[in-house]
Amino acid sequence: MTKRRKYTRELITARDHAYQAHRQHHGDAQDRPPMLRVMAGFADGIPVAYEPRSQGDPLPWVEYNGDTGTAEFRYTGRECWTAPVEKSNEIVVRQIIARSVYRRLAAEGIACGGWGDSAGTYARYTFADDSEVTWSGTDRYGAEVSNHHPIGEHGSLGAHWMQQEEPPYAEETPDFATGNYAADSAALVAWMVSLAERHGRRHQEYAAAGDTEAALSWQKSTGGFIFTETTSSAR
């Protein structure tokens, strides 16, 4: 009798082995064996996350809506395949982890600005009282501080709020690390909204135009207040 294949286990093993080979290769970066991501869906596919709902879940692979951060479709291991992470698809624009978080925050009047330095890529927001928060994610290997890897490779989200080192000094450093993107991103959004209620919303010079527009729509529809430098000078 032919042994039944375990497609999900094969996918995870292939992905993990490719990651190890890529990281351990010591030659020219351009010659490294590529990492693999798991894909599903139509055409070239969408990166999917391994998030079983129970032991033996027959549909453990999840395709997320990149705009809303909600799980839309589930797949069996047999319906998925691996694809190399190459320059042409390294950033899957519709699926980067920051996309749905930015959009949900903007709808709450919080238009974050993107930032990057030697530590990685992250989001930054300065509140009306000049306190500041940064937030970012790590991939499923915990090896990348970034807002640019796909939801399917989400590992955790982390943030740092501080009172600009002015007395009374205070900070918060929560981690949202269940490994489930829907849960982690929803918790981050809720925490950011609670900070905005305490410290005041503020216009961000480097926020994307679409997010700024959404934040202003929030202000108009709710009667809320977004602090600007013009507001300050008018006082």
Coordinates of C-alpha atoms in Angstrom, one line a residue:
M1 CA 0.0 0.0 0.0
T2 CA 1.4 3.4 -1.0
K3 CA 2.1 5.6 2.0
R4 CA -0.1 8.7 2.1
R5 CA 1.9 11.9 1.4
K6 CA 2.0 14.6 4.0
Y7 CA 2.0 17.7 1.8
T8 CA 2.0 20.3 4.5
R9 CA 5.0 18.6 6.2
E10 CA 6.9 18.5 2.9
L11 CA 6.2 22.2 2.3
I12 CA 7.4 23.2 5.8
T13 CA 10.5 21.0 5.5
A14 CA 11.4 22.3 2.1
R15 CA 11.0 25.9 3.3
D16 CA 13.0 25.5 6.4
H17 CA 15.9 23.7 4.6
A18 CA 16.0 26.4 2.0
Y19 CA 16.2 29.0 4.7
Q20 CA 19.0 27.3 6.4
A21 CA 20.9 26.8 3.2
H22 CA 20.5 30.5 2.3
R23 CA 21.7 31.7 5.7
Q24 CA 24.6 29.4 5.9
H25 CA 26.0 30.0 2.5
H26 CA 29.2 32.0 2.7
G27 CA 29.8 32.9 -1.0
D28 CA 28.6 35.8 -3.0
A29 CA 25.1 36.9 -1.9
Q30 CA 24.0 36.7 -5.5
D31 CA 25.0 33.0 -5.7
R32 CA 23.2 32.0 -2.5
P33 CA 20.4 29.4 -2.9
P34 CA 17.1 31.2 -2.7
M35 CA 14.8 31.0 0.3
L36 CA 11.3 29.6 -0.4
R37 CA 7.9 30.8 0.5
V38 CA 4.6 28.8 0.4
M39 CA 2.1 30.0 -2.2
A40 CA -1.5 29.2 -3.0
G41 CA -4.4 30.6 -5.0
F42 CA -4.7 31.6 -8.7
A43 CA -2.1 32.5 -11.3
D44 CA 1.2 33.1 -9.6
G45 CA -0.4 32.7 -6.2
I46 CA -0.3 34.6 -2.9
P47 CA 2.0 33.9 0.0
V48 CA 0.1 31.9 2.6
A49 CA 0.6 31.5 6.4
Y50 CA 0.6 28.2 8.2
E51 CA -2.0 28.7 10.9
P52 CA -3.8 25.4 11.8
R53 CA -6.9 25.9 13.9
S54 CA -6.4 22.5 15.6
Q55 CA -4.2 19.5 15.4
G56 CA -4.8 17.8 12.1
D57 CA -6.6 20.8 10.6
P58 CA -7.2 19.7 7.0
L59 CA -7.0 23.4 5.9
P60 CA -4.0 24.8 7.8
W61 CA -2.8 27.3 5.1
V62 CA -4.3 30.8 5.2
E63 CA -4.5 33.5 2.5
Y64 CA -5.0 37.0 4.1
N65 CA -6.6 40.0 2.6
G66 CA -3.7 42.5 2.4
D67 CA -6.0 45.5 2.9
T68 CA -8.0 44.4 5.9
G69 CA -5.7 41.9 7.6
T70 CA -8.5 39.3 7.8
A71 CA -8.2 35.6 6.8
E72 CA -10.1 35.0 3.5
F73 CA -9.3 31.6 2.2
R74 CA -7.9 28.3 3.6
Y75 CA -6.1 25.6 1.7
T76 CA -4.9 22.0 2.1
G77 CA -1.2 21.3 1.7
R78 CA -1.9 19.7 -1.6
E79 CA -3.2 23.0 -3.0
C80 CA 0.0 24.8 -2.1
W81 CA 3.4 25.0 -3.6
T82 CA 6.8 26.6 -2.9
A83 CA 8.3 29.4 -4.9
P84 CA 11.8 31.0 -4.6
V85 CA 12.1 34.4 -3.0
E86 CA 13.8 36.4 -5.8
K87 CA 14.4 40.1 -6.4
S88 CA 11.4 40.2 -8.7
N89 CA 9.0 39.1 -5.9
E90 CA 10.9 39.8 -2.7
I91 CA 8.3 42.4 -1.7
V92 CA 4.8 41.3 -2.5
V93 CA 3.2 44.7 -2.4
R94 CA -0.4 43.6 -1.8
Q95 CA 0.7 41.4 1.1
I96 CA 3.4 43.2 3.1
I97 CA 2.6 43.1 6.8
A98 CA 2.4 46.9 7.2
R99 CA -0.2 47.4 4.6
S100 CA -3.3 46.4 6.5
V101 CA -2.0 47.9 9.8
Y102 CA -1.4 51.3 8.1
R103 CA -4.8 51.3 6.6
R104 CA -6.7 50.4 9.8
L105 CA -4.7 53.0 11.8
A106 CA -5.4 55.7 9.1
A107 CA -9.1 54.9 9.4
E108 CA -8.8 55.7 13.1
G109 CA -7.1 59.1 12.4
I110 CA -3.6 57.8 12.8
A111 CA -1.5 58.2 9.7
C112 CA 1.9 56.6 10.3
G113 CA 5.1 57.4 8.5
G114 CA 7.5 54.8 7.2
W115 CA 11.1 54.8 8.3
G116 CA 14.2 52.8 7.8
D117 CA 17.8 52.6 9.1
S118 CA 20.5 50.0 9.8
A119 CA 18.2 48.3 12.2
G120 CA 15.5 47.6 9.6
T121 CA 12.3 49.1 8.4
Y122 CA 9.6 50.3 10.7
A123 CA 6.7 52.7 11.2
R124 CA 7.0 55.9 13.3
Y125 CA 4.3 58.2 14.8
T126 CA 4.7 61.3 16.9
F127 CA 1.7 62.2 19.1
A128 CA 0.4 65.6 19.9
D129 CA 2.3 65.7 23.2
D130 CA 5.6 64.9 21.4
S131 CA 5.8 61.3 22.7
E132 CA 6.7 58.8 19.9
V133 CA 6.0 55.3 18.9
T134 CA 7.8 53.0 16.5
W135 CA 6.5 49.5 15.5
S136 CA 7.8 46.8 13.2
G137 CA 7.7 43.0 12.7
T138 CA 9.9 40.0 12.5
D139 CA 9.5 37.2 10.0
R140 CA 8.6 33.7 11.0
Y141 CA 12.3 32.9 11.5
G142 CA 12.8 35.9 13.9
A143 CA 15.6 37.0 11.7
E144 CA 14.3 40.2 10.1
V145 CA 13.1 43.5 11.6
S146 CA 10.9 44.7 8.8
N147 CA 7.5 45.8 7.7
H148 CA 8.1 44.5 4.2
H149 CA 7.9 40.7 4.4
P150 CA 4.6 39.1 3.4
I151 CA 1.8 38.3 5.9
G152 CA 2.4 34.6 5.1
E153 CA 5.9 34.9 6.8
H154 CA 4.7 36.9 9.8
G155 CA 6.3 36.0 13.1
S156 CA 5.6 38.8 15.5
L157 CA 5.0 42.5 15.9
G158 CA 6.7 44.7 18.4
A159 CA 6.5 48.3 19.4
H160 CA 8.2 51.0 21.5
W161 CA 6.5 54.1 22.9
M162 CA 8.5 56.6 24.8
Q163 CA 8.0 60.1 26.2
Q164 CA 11.0 61.6 24.4
E165 CA 13.3 61.2 27.4
E166 CA 11.6 64.1 29.1
P167 CA 10.6 63.8 32.7
P168 CA 8.5 62.2 33.9
Y169 CA 10.2 59.6 31.7
A170 CA 7.9 56.7 30.6
E171 CA 7.9 54.0 28.0
E172 CA 6.0 51.0 26.9
T173 CA 7.4 48.1 24.9
P174 CA 4.7 45.6 24.1
D175 CA 5.1 42.5 21.9
F176 CA 2.3 41.0 19.9
A177 CA 3.7 37.5 19.3
T178 CA 1.0 34.9 19.1
G179 CA 2.3 34.1 15.6
N180 CA -1.2 34.6 14.2
Y181 CA -1.3 37.8 12.0
A182 CA -5.0 38.5 12.5
A183 CA -4.6 38.5 16.3
D184 CA -1.2 40.2 16.5
S185 CA -2.2 43.0 14.1
A186 CA -5.5 43.6 15.7
A187 CA -3.8 43.9 19.1
L188 CA -1.3 46.4 17.7
V189 CA -4.0 48.5 16.2
A190 CA -6.0 48.6 19.4
W191 CA -2.9 49.6 21.4
M192 CA -2.1 52.4 19.0
V193 CA -5.6 53.7 19.2
S194 CA -5.4 53.7 23.0
L195 CA -2.2 55.7 22.8
A196 CA -3.7 58.2 20.5
E197 CA -6.7 58.7 22.9
R198 CA -4.2 59.4 25.7
H199 CA -1.6 61.4 23.8
G200 CA -3.4 63.0 21.0
R201 CA -3.3 62.5 17.2
R202 CA -0.9 64.5 15.1
H203 CA -0.3 65.2 11.4
Q204 CA 2.7 63.3 10.2
E205 CA 4.9 65.0 7.6
Y206 CA 6.1 61.7 6.0
A207 CA 2.8 59.8 6.0
A208 CA 1.6 58.5 2.7
A209 CA -1.0 60.8 1.0
G210 CA -3.7 58.1 1.0
D211 CA -3.2 57.5 4.8
T212 CA -3.3 61.2 5.5
E213 CA -6.5 61.6 3.5
A214 CA -8.1 58.7 5.4
A215 CA -7.1 60.2 8.8
L216 CA -8.6 63.6 7.8
S217 CA -11.8 61.7 6.8
W218 CA -11.8 60.3 10.3
Q219 CA -11.5 63.8 11.7
K220 CA -14.3 65.1 9.6
S221 CA -16.7 62.2 10.3
T222 CA -16.1 61.9 14.0
G223 CA -15.4 65.5 15.0
G224 CA -12.1 64.3 16.3
F225 CA -8.9 66.4 16.4
I226 CA -5.6 66.0 14.7
F227 CA -2.9 68.4 15.9
T228 CA -0.8 70.2 13.3
E229 CA 1.9 72.8 13.5
T230 CA -0.5 75.3 12.1
T231 CA -2.9 74.5 15.0
S232 CA 0.0 75.1 17.4
S233 CA 1.0 78.5 15.9
A234 CA -2.7 79.7 16.0
R235 CA -2.9 79.3 19.7

